[in-house]
Short mmCIF file of C-alpha atoms in Angstrom, two decimals:
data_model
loop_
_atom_site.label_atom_id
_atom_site.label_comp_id
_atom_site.label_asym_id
_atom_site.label_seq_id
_atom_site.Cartn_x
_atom_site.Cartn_y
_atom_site.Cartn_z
CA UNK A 743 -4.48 -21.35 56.94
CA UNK A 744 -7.39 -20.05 54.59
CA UNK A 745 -6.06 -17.42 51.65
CA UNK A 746 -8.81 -14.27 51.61
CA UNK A 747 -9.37 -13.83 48.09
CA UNK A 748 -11.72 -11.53 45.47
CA UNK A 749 -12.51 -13.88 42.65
CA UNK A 750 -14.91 -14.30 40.15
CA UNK A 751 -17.08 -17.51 40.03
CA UNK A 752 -17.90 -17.67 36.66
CA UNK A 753 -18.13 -15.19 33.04
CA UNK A 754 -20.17 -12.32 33.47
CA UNK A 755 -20.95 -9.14 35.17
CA UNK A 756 -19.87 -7.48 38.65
CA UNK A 757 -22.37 -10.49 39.82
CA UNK A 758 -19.81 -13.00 39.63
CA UNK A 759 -17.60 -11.68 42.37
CA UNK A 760 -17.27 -12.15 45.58
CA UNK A 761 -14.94 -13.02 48.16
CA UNK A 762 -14.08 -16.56 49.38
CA UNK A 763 -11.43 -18.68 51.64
CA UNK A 764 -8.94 -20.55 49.34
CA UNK A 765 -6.15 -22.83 50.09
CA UNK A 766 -2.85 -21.55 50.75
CA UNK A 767 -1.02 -21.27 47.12
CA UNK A 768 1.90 -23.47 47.38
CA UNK A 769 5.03 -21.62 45.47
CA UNK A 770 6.09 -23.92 42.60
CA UNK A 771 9.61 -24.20 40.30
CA UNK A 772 10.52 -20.46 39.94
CA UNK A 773 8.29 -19.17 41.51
CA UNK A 774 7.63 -16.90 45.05
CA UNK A 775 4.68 -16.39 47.27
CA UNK A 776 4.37 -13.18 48.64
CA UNK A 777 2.07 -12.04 51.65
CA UNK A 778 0.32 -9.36 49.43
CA UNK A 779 0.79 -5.07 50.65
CA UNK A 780 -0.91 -4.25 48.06
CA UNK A 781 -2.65 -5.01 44.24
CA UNK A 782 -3.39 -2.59 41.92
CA UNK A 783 -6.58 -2.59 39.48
CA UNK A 784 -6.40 -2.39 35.25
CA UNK A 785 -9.39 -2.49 33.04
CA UNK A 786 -7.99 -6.01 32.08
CA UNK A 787 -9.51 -7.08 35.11
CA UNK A 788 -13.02 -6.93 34.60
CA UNK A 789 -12.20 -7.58 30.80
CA UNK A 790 -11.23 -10.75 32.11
CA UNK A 791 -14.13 -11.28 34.13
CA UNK A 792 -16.44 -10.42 31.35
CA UNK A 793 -14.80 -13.42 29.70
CA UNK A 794 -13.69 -10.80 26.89
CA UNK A 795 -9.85 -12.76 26.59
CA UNK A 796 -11.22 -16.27 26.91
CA UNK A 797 -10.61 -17.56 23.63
CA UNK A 798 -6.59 -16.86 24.27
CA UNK A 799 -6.37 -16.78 28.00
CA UNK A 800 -8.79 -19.60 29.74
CA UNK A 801 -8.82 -19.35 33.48
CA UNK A 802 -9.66 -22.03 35.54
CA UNK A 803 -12.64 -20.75 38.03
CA UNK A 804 -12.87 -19.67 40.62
CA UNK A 805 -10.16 -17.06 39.26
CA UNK A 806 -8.46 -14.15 41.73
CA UNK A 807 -9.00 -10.96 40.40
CA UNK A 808 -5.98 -8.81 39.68
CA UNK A 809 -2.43 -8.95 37.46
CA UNK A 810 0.05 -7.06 39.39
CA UNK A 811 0.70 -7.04 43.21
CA UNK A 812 3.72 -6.12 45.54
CA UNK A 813 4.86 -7.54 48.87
CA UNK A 814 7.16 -9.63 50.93
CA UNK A 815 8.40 -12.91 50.05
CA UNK A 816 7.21 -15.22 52.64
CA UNK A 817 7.80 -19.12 50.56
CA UNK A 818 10.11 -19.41 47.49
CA UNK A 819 9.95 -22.39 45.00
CA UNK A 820 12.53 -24.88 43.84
CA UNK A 821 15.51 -23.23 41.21
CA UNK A 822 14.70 -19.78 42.93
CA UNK A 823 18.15 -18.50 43.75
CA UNK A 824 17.94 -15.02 43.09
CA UNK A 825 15.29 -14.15 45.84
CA UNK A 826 14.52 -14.85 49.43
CA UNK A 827 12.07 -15.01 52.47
CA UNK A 828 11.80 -11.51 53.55
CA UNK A 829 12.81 -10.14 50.31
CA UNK A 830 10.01 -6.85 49.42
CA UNK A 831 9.12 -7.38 45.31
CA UNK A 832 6.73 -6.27 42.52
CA UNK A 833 5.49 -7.73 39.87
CA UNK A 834 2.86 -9.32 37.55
CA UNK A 835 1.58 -12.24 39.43
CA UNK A 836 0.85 -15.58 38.32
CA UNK A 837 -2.49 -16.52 39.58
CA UNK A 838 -4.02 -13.45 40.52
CA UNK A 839 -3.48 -10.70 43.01
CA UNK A 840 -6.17 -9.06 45.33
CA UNK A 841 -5.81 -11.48 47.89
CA UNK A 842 -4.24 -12.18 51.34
CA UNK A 843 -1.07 -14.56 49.23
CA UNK A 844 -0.31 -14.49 45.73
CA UNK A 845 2.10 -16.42 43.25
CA UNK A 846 4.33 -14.37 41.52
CA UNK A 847 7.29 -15.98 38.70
CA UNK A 848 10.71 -14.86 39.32
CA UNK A 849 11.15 -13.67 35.61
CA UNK A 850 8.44 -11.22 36.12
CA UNK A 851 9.28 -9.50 39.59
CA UNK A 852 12.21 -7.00 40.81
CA UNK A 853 13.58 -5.83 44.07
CA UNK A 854 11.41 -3.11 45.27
CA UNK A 855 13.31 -0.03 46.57
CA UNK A 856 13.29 1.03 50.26
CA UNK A 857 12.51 4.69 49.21
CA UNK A 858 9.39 3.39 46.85
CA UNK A 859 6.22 2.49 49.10
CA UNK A 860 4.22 -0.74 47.98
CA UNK A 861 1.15 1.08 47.44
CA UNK A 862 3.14 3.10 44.45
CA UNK A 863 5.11 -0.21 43.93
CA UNK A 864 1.79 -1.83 43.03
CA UNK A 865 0.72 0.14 39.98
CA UNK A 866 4.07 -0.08 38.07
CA UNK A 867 4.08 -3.93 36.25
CA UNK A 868 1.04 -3.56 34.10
CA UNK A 869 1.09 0.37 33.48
CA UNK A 870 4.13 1.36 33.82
CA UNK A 871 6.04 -1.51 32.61
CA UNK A 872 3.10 -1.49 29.31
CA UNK A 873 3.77 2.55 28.81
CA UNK A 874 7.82 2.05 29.16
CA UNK A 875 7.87 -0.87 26.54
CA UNK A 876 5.61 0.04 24.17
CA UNK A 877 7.21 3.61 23.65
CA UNK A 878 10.73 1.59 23.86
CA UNK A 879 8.92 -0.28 20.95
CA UNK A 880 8.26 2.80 19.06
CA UNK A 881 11.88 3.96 19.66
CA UNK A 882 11.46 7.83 19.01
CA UNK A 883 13.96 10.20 19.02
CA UNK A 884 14.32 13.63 21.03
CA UNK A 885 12.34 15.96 19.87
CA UNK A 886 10.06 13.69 18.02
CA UNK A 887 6.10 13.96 18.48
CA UNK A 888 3.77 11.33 20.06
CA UNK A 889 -0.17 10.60 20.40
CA UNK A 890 -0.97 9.02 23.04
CA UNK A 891 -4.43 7.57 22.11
CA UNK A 892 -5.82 7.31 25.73
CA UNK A 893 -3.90 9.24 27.80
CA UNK A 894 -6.02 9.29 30.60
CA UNK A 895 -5.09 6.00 32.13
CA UNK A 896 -2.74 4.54 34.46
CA UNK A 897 -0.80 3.46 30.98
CA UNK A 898 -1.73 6.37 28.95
CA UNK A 899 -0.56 8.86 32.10
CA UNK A 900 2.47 6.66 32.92
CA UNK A 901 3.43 6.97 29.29
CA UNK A 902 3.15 10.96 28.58
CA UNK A 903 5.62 11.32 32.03
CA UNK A 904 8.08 8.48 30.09
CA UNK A 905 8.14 10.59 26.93
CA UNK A 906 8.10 13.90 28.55
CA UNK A 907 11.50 12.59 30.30
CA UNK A 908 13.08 11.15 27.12
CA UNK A 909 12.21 14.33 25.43
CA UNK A 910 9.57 13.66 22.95
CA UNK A 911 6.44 16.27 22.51
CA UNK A 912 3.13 14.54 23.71
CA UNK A 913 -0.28 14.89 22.78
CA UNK A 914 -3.29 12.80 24.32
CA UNK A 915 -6.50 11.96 23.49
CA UNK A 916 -8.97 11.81 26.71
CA UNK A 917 -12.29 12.73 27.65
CA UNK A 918 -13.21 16.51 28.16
CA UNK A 919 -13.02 15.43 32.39
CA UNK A 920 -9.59 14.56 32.34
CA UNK A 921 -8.06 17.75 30.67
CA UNK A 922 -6.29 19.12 33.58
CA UNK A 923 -5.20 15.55 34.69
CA UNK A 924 -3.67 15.74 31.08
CA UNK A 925 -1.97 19.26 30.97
CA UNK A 926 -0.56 18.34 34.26
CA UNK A 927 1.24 16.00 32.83
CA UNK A 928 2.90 18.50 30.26
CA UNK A 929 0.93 17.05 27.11
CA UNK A 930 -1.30 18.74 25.08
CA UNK A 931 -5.16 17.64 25.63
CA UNK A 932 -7.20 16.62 22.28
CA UNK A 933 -11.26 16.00 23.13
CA UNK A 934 -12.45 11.97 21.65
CA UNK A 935 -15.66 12.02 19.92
CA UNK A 936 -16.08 13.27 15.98
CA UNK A 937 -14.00 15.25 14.23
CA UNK A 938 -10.96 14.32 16.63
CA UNK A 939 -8.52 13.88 13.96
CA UNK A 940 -8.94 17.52 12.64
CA UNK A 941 -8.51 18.40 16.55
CA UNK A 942 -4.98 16.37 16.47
CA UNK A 943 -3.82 17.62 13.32
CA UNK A 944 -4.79 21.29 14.13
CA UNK A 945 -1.93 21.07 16.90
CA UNK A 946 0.16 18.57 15.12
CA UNK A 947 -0.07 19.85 11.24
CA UNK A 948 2.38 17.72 9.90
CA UNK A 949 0.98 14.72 11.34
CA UNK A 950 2.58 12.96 14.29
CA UNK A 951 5.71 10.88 14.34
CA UNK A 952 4.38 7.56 16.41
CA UNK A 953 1.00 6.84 18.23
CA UNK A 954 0.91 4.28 21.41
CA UNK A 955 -2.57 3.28 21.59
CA UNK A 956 -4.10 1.89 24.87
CA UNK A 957 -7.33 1.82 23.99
CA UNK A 958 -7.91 0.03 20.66
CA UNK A 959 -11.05 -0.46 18.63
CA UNK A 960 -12.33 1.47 15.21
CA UNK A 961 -11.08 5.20 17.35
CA UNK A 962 -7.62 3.53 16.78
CA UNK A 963 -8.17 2.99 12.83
CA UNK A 964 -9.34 6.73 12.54
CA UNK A 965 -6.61 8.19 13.93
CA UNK A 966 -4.39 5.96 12.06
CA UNK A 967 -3.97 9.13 9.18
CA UNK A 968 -2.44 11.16 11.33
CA UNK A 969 0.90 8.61 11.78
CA UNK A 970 3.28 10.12 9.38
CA UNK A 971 4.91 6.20 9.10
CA UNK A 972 2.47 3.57 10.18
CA UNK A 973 4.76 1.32 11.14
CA UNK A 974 4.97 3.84 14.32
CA UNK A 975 1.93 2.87 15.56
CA UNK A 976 1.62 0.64 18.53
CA UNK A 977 -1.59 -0.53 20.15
CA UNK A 978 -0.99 -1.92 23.92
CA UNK A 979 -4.84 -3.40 24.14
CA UNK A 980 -6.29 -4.28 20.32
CA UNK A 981 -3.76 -6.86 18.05
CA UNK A 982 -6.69 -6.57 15.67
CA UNK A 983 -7.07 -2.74 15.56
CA UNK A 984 -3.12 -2.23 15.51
CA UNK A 985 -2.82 -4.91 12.73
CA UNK A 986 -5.64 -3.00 10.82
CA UNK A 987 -4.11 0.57 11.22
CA UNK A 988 -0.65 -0.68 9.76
CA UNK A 989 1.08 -1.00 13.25
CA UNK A 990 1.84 -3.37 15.51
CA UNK A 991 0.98 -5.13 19.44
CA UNK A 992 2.95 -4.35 21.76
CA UNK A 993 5.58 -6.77 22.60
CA UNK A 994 6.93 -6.98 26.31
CA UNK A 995 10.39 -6.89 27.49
CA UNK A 996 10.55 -8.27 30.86
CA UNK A 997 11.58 -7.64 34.86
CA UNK A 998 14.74 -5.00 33.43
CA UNK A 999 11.64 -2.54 32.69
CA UNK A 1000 10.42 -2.76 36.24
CA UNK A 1001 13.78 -1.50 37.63
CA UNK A 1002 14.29 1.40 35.52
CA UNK A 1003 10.50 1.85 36.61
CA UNK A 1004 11.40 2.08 40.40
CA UNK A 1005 14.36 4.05 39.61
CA UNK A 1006 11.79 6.49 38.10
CA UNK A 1007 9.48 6.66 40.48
CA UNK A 1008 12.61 7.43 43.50
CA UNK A 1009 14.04 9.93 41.49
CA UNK A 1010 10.69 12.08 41.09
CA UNK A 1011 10.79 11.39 37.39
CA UNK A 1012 7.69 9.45 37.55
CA UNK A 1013 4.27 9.35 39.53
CA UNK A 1014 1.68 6.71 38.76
CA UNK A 1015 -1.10 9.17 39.37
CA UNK A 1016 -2.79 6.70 42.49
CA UNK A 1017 -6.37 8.51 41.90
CA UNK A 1018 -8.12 6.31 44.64
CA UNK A 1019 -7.08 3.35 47.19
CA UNK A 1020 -9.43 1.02 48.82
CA UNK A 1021 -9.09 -1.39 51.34
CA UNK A 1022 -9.21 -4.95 50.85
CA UNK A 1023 -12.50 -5.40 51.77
CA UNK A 1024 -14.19 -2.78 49.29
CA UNK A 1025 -12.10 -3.85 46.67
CA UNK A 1026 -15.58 -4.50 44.34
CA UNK A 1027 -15.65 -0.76 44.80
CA UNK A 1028 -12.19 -0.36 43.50
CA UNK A 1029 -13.58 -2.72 40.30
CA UNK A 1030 -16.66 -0.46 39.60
CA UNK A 1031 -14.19 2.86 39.78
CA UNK A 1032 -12.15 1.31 37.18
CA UNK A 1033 -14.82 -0.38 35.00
CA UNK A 1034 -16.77 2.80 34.99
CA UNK A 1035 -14.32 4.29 33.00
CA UNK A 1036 -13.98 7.58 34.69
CA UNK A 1037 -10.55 6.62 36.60
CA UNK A 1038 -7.74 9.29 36.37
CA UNK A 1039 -5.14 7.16 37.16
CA UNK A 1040 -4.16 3.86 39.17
CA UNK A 1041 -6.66 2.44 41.32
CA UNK A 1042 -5.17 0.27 44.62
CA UNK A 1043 -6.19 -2.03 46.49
CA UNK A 1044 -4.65 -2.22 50.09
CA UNK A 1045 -4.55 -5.82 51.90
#
């Protein structure tokens, strides 16, 4: 048995991928192998292909494309007790996830819910779980107001539903293209470009009480001014930028996020926002929708 895989052969551009025949993966200590439903696509995935995260994340090549994947358990590895073949999971996966198999470790999956389809399953590890932690990081009472620098996304988007429900005020920053994707999602729509902090503070005159950044960079340090306590500012994609502005990186919390996730998303509370799925086989397509920047939403791949 072969395992169908979209990797990338080296650094670089969308040159470097293609699809190839690997060995089976073979599930080690504490870890599963799942037969792979479906894998969902982040910007870090071509940011990883570009080589961008090399210096602190080195993959071997050739390197499966994708972080986060659901599917049935079909092999578990030794000191797995909590899990078993048959068992339907999500999660971030270990060595990469648009691909017929995929590793995941048992400290960073969860059940996944009858009532939640894999598809929707997919997109909740790296969004989701990113928008729930880093706004549990900012720990903002009801009532309070957050920018969401970004909101766009599948983390910005996930994020403005997660405040909306725990009662904060939400305002996004997003391209002119996504403002009805962003008043849909009950938050007030602020244009990027220059002069965007008078735009912010002309609906929030007092400033804003927290900002959860997910896009990073010197638009980041601008908007820093507008934090009324800069300690309240939390970047999920630039350490440097974060550190700069007076905040902080986000810090994760682990597979408890990912069930209040699913319990989200079979309630109603939350949606991901799926904007496009793809089949396995155009899953370069899914890449280039995603690294164009022009996304509203999760992008899927189905396998």
């Amino acid at each position: 048995m072969t395992n169908r895989a979209l990797v990338f052969t080296e650094y670089g551009g969308p040159e470097t991928e293609s699809f190839v025949d690997l060995p089976d993966p073979l599930a080690g200590p504490g870890q599963v192998r799942i037969a792979v439903a479906a894998s969902a696509v982040n910007p870090a995935d071509w940011k990883f292909r570009q080589g961008l995260f090399r210096q602190y994340i080195p993959f071997e090549l050739p390197h499966i494309i994708g972080s986060e994947a659901a599917g049935v358990i079909d092999q578990v590895g030794a000191d797995v007790t909590d899990f078993a073949v048959g068992d339907a999971v999500f999660g971030n996966t270990a060595e990469g996830g648009i691909s017929a198999y995929a590793l995941l470790s048992v400290d960073s999956i969860a059940p996944k819910p009858e009532s939640v389809d894999f598809t929707v399953a997919a997109t909740l590890p790296i969004a989701g779980g990113t928008a729930a932690d880093g706004l549990a990081q900012l720990a903002l009472p009801e009532g309070a107001t957050v920018l969401i620098v970004g909101i766009g996304g599948g983390v910005g988007s996930a994020a403005a539903q997660l405040a909306r429900h725990h009662g904060l005020r939400v305002i996004g920053t997003a391209g002119p293209g996504k403002k009805e994707l962003v008043e849909s999602l009950g938050a007030v729509h602020v244009s990027y470009g220059d002069g965007v902090v008078d735009r912010v503070r002309a609906v929030a005159p007092d400033g804003v009480d927290g900002i959860l950044d997910t896009v990073g960079g010197p638009g980041l340090v601008e908007l820093a001014v507008v934090a009324k306590d800069r300690s309240k500012i939390v970047s999920t994609s630039d350490p440097a930028a974060a550190a700069e502005a007076g905040g902080a990186y986000i810090s994760r919390r682990g597979p408890g996020t990912l069930l209040e996730l699913a319990d989200l998303v079979a309630s109603g509370a939350l949606d991901p926002k799926i904007s496009a799925v793809y089949d396995f086989e155009h899953a370069r397509d899914a890449l280039r929708d995603v690294e164009s920047g022009h996304a509203n939403g999760k992008v899927v791949v189905v396998i």
